[in-house]
PDB file of C-alpha atoms in Angstrom:
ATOM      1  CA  UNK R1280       8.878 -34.623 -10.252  1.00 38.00           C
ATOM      2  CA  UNK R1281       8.366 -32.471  -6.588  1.00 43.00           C
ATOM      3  CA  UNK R1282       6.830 -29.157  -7.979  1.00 50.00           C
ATOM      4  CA  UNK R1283       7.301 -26.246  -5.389  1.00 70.00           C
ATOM      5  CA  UNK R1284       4.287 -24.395  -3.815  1.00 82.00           C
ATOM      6  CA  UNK R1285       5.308 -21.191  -5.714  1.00 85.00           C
ATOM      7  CA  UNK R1286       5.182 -22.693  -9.228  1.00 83.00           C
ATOM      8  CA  UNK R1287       1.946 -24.595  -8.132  1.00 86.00           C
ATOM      9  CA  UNK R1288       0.288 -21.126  -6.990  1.00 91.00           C
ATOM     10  CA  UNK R1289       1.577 -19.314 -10.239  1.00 91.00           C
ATOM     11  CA  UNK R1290       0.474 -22.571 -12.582  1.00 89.00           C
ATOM     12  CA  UNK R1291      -3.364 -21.837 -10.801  1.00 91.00           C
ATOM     13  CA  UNK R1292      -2.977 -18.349 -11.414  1.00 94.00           C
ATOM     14  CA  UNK R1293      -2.183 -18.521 -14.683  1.00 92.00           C
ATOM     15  CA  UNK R1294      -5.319 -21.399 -15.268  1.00 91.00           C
ATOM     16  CA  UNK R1295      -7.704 -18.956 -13.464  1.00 92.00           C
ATOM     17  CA  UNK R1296      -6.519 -15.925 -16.167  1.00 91.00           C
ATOM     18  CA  UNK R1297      -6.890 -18.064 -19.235  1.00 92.00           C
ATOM     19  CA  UNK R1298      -9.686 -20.192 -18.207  1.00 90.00           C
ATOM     20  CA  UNK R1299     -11.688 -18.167 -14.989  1.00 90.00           C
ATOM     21  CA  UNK R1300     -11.572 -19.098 -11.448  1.00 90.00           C
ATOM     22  CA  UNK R1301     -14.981 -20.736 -11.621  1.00 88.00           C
ATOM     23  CA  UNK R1302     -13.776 -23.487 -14.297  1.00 88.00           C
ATOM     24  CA  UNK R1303     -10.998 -24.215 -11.772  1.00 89.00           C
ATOM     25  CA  UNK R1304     -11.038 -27.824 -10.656  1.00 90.00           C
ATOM     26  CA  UNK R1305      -8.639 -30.225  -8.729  1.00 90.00           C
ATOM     27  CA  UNK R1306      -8.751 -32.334 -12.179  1.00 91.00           C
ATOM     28  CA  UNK R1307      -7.409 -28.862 -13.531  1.00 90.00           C
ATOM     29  CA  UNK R1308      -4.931 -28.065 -11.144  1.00 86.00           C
ATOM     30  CA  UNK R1309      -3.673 -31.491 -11.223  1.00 88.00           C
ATOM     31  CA  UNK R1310      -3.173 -31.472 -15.112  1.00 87.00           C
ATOM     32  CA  UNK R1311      -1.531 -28.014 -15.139  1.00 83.00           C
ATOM     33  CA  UNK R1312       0.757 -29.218 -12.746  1.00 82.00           C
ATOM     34  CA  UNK R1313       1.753 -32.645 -13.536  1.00 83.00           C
ATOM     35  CA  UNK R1314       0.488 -34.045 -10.369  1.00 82.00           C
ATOM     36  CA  UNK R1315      -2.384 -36.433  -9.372  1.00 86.00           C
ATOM     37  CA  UNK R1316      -5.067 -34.632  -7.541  1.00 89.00           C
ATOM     38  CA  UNK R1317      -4.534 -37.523  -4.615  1.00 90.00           C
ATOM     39  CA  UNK R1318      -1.538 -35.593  -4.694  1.00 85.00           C
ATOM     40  CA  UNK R1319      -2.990 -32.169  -4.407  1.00 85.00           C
ATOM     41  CA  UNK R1320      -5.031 -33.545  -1.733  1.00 88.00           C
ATOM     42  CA  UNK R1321      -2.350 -34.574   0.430  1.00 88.00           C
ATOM     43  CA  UNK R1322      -0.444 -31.837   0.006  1.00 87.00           C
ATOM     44  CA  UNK R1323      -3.019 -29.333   0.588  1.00 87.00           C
ATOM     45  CA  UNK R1324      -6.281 -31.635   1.679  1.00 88.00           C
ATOM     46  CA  UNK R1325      -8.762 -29.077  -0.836  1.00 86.00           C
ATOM     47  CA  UNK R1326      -8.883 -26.999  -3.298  1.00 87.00           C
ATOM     48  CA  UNK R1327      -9.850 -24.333  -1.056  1.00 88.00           C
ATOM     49  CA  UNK R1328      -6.986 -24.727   1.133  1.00 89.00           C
ATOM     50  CA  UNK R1329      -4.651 -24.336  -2.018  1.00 89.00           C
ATOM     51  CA  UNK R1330      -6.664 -21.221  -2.954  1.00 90.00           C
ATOM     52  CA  UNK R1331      -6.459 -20.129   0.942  1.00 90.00           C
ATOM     53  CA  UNK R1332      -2.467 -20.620   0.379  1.00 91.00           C
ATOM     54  CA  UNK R1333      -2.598 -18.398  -3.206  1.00 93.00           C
ATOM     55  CA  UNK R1334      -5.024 -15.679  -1.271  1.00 92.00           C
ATOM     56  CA  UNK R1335      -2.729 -15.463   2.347  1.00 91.00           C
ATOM     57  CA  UNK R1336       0.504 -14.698  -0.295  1.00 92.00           C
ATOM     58  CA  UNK R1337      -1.145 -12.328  -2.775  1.00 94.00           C
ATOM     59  CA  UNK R1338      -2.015  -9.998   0.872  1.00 93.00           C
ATOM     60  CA  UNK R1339       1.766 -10.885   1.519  1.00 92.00           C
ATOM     61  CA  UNK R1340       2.826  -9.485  -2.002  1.00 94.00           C
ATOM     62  CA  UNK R1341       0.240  -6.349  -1.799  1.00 95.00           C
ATOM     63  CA  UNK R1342       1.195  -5.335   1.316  1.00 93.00           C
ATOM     64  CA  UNK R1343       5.295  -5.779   0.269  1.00 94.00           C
ATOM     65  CA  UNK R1344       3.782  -3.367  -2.835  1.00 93.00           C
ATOM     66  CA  UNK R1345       2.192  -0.483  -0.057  1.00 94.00           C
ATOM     67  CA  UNK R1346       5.583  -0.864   2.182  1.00 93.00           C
ATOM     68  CA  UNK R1347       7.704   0.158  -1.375  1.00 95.00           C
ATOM     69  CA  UNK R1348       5.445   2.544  -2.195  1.00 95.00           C
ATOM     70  CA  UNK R1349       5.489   4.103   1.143  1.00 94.00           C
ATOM     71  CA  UNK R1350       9.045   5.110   1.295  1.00 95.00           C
ATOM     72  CA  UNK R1351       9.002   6.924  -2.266  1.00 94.00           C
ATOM     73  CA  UNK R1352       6.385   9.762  -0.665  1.00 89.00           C
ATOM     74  CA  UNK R1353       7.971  12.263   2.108  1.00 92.00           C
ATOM     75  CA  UNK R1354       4.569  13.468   4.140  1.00 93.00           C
ATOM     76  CA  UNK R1355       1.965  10.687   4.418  1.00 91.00           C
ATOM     77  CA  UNK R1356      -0.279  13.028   1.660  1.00 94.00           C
ATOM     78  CA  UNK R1357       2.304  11.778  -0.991  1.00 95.00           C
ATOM     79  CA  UNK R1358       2.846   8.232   1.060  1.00 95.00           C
ATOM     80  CA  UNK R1359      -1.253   8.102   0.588  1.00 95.00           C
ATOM     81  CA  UNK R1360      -1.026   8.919  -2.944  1.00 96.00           C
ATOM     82  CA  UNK R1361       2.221   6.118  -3.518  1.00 96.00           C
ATOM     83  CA  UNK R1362       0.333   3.705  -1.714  1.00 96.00           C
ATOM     84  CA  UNK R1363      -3.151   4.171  -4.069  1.00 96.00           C
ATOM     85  CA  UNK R1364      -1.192   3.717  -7.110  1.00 95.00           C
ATOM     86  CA  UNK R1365       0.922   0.553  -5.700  1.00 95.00           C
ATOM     87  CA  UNK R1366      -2.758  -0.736  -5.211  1.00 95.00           C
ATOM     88  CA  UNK R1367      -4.259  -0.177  -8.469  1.00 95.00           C
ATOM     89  CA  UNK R1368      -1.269  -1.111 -10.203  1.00 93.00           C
ATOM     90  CA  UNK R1369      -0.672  -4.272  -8.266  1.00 95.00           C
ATOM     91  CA  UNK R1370      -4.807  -5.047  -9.322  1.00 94.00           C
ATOM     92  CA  UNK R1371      -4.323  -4.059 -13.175  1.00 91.00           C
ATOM     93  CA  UNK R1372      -0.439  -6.637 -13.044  1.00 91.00           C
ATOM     94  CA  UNK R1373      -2.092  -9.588 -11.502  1.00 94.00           C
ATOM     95  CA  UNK R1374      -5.669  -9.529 -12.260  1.00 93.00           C
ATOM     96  CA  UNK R1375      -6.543 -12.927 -11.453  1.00 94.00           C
ATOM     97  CA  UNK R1376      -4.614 -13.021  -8.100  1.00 95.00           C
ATOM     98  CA  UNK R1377      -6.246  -9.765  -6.971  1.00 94.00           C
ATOM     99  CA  UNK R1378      -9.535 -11.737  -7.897  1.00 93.00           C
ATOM    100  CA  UNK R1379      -9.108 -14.332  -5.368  1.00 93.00           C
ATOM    101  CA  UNK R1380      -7.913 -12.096  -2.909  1.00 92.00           C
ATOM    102  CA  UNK R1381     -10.955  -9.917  -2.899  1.00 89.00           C
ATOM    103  CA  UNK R1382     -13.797 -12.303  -4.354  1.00 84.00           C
ATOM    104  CA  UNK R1383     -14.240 -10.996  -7.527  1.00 86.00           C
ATOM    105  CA  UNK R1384     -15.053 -12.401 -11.109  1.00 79.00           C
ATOM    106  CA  UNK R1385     -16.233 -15.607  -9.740  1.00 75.00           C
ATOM    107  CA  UNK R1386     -13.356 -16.471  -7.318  1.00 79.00           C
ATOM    108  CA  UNK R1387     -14.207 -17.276  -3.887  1.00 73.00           C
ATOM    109  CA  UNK R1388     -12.784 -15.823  -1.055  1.00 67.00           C
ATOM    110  CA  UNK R1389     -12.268 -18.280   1.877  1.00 69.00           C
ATOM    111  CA  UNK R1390     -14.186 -17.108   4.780  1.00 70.00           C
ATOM    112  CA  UNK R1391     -10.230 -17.317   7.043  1.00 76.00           C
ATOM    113  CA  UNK R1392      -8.556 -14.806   4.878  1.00 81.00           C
ATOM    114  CA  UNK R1393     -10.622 -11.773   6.406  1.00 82.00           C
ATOM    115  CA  UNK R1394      -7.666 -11.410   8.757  1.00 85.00           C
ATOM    116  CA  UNK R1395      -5.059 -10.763   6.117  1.00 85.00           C
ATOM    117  CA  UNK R1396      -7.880  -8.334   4.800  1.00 87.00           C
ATOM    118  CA  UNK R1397      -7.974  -6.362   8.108  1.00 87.00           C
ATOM    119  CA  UNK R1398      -3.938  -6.230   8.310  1.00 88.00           C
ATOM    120  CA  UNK R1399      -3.910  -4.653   5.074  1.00 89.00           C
ATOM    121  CA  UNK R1400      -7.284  -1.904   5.918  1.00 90.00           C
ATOM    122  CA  UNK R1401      -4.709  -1.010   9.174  1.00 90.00           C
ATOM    123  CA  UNK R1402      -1.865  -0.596   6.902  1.00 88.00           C
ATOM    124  CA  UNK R1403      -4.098   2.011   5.411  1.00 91.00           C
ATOM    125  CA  UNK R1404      -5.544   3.261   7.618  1.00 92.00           C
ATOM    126  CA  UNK R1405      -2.322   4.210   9.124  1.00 91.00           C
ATOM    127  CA  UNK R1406      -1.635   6.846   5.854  1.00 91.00           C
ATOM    128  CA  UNK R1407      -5.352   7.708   6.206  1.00 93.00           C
ATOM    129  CA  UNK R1408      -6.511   8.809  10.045  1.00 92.00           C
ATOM    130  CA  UNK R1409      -4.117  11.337  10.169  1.00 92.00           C
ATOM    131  CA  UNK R1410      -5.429  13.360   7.381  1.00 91.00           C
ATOM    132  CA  UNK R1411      -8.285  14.316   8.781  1.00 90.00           C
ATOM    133  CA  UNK R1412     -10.746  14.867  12.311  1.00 90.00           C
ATOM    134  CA  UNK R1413     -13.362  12.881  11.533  1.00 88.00           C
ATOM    135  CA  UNK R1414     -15.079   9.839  11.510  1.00 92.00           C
ATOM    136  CA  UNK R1415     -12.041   7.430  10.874  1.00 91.00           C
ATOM    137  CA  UNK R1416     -14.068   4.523  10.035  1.00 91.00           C
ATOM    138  CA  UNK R1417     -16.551   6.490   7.429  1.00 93.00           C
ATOM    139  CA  UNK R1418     -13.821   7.840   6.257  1.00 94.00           C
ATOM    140  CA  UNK R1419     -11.659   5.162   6.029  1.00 94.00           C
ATOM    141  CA  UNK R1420     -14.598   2.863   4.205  1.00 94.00           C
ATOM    142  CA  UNK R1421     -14.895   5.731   1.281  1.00 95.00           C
ATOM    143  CA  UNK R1422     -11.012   5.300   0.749  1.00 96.00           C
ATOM    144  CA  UNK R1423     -11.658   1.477   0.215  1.00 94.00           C
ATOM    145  CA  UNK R1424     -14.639   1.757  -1.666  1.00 95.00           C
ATOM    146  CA  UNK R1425     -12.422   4.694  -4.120  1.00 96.00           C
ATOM    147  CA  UNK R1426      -9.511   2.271  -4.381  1.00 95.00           C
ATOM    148  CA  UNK R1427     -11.344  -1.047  -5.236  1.00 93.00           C
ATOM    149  CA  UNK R1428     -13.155   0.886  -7.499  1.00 94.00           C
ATOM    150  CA  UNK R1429     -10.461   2.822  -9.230  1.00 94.00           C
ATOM    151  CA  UNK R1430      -8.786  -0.947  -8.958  1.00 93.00           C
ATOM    152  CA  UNK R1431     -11.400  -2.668 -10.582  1.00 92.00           C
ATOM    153  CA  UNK R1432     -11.893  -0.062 -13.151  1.00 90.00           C
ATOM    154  CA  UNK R1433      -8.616   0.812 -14.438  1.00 87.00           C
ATOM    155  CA  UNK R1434      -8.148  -3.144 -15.073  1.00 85.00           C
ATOM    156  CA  UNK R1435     -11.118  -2.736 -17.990  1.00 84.00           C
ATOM    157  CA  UNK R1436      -9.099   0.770 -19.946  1.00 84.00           C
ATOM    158  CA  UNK R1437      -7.723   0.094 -23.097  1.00 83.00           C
ATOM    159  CA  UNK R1438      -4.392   1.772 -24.236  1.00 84.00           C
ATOM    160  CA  UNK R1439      -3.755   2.842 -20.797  1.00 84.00           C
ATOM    161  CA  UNK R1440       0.054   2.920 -19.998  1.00 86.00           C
ATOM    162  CA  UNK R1441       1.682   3.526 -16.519  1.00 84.00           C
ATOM    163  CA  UNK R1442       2.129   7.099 -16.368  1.00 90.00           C
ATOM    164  CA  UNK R1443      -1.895   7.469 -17.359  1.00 89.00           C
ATOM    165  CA  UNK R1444      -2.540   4.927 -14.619  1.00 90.00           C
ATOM    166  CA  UNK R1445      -0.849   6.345 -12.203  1.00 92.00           C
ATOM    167  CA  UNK R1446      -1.826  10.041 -13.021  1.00 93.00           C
ATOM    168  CA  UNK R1447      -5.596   8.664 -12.677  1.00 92.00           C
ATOM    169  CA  UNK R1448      -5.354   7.228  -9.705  1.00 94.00           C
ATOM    170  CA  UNK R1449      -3.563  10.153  -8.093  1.00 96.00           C
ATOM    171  CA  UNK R1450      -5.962  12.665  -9.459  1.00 96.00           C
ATOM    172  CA  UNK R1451      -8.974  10.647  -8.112  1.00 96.00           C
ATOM    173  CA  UNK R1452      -6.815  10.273  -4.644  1.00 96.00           C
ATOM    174  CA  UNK R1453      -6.402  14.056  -4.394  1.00 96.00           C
ATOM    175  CA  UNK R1454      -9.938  15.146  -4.618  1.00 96.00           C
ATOM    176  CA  UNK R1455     -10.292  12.393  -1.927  1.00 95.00           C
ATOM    177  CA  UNK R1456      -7.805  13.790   0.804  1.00 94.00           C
ATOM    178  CA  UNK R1457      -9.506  17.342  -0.266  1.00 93.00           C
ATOM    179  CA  UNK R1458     -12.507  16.311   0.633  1.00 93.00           C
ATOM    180  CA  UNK R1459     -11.556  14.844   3.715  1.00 92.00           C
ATOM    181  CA  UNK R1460      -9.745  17.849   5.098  1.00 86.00           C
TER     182      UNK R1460
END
């Protein structure tokens, strides 16, 4: 049975949101999947290369997310405020993945995917430096730190639908740019 990398990535997804990314093992990987773990090992030689794999096409997936969301706003205020929400709803619709990619909840982030983390900050920071005159990296860090937050906080709400979620994150995205200008 050849299983394809896709359905292998969403099978250790799927293990890491029922079960936690710290109770992730090759033994588990290999039983979700049907395959030895020599197998996984010569496919992928660790289970921090697969996980390297999973993290380098979640940044893929986000940044396909901010590139959507960019062409529904008109000025890059409302391409800022698109973008936000494309974040914090691609963190609260794959919880676990988001995990890896950013080391949280007992995932580990391999050390190599800080590249894919610095395309996506430039990506940003292209909707960001020309709201305002100053500092572009201070400024640019208290986006991040408002977005992962708002990311990692919306994911805990109960009874919050899309239209709340998205009204949050734009309200919190608006003070933001007012502050900044």
């Amino acid at each position: 049975m050849k299983v394809q990398s896709e359905e292998i990535f969403d099978k250790v997804i799927q293990f890491a949101e029922e079960e936690g990314w710290s109770n992730l093992t090759v033994r588990s990987i290999s039983k979700q999947i049907g395959y030895s773990t020599i197998k996984i090992y010569s496919d992928y030689g660790s289970k921090e290369n697969l996980l390297f794999e999973i993290q380098q096409g979640g940044f893929r997936k986000i940044r396909k997310y901010y590139l959507d969301a960019a062409r529904q706003g008109t000025d890059k205020v409302q391409q800022l405020l698109e973008i936000s929400c494309a974040h914090v709803h691609f963190s609260f619709n794959n919880k676990a993945l988001y995990d890896l990619m950013f080391s949280l909840n007992g995932a580990n982030c391999n050390a190599n995917i800080l590249t894919e983390k610095r395309k996506v900050a430039q990506e940003l920071r292209a909707f960001i430096d020309p709201l305002h005159q100053q500092d572009k990296h201070t400024v640019f860090m208290q986006y991040y730190a408002l977005i992962s937050g708002l990311a990692i906080v919306v994911r805990e709400m109960k009874g919050i639908d899309e239209k709340k979620l998205t009204h949050f994150v734009k309200s919190a995205i608006q003070n933001f740019i007012k502050g900044i200008q």
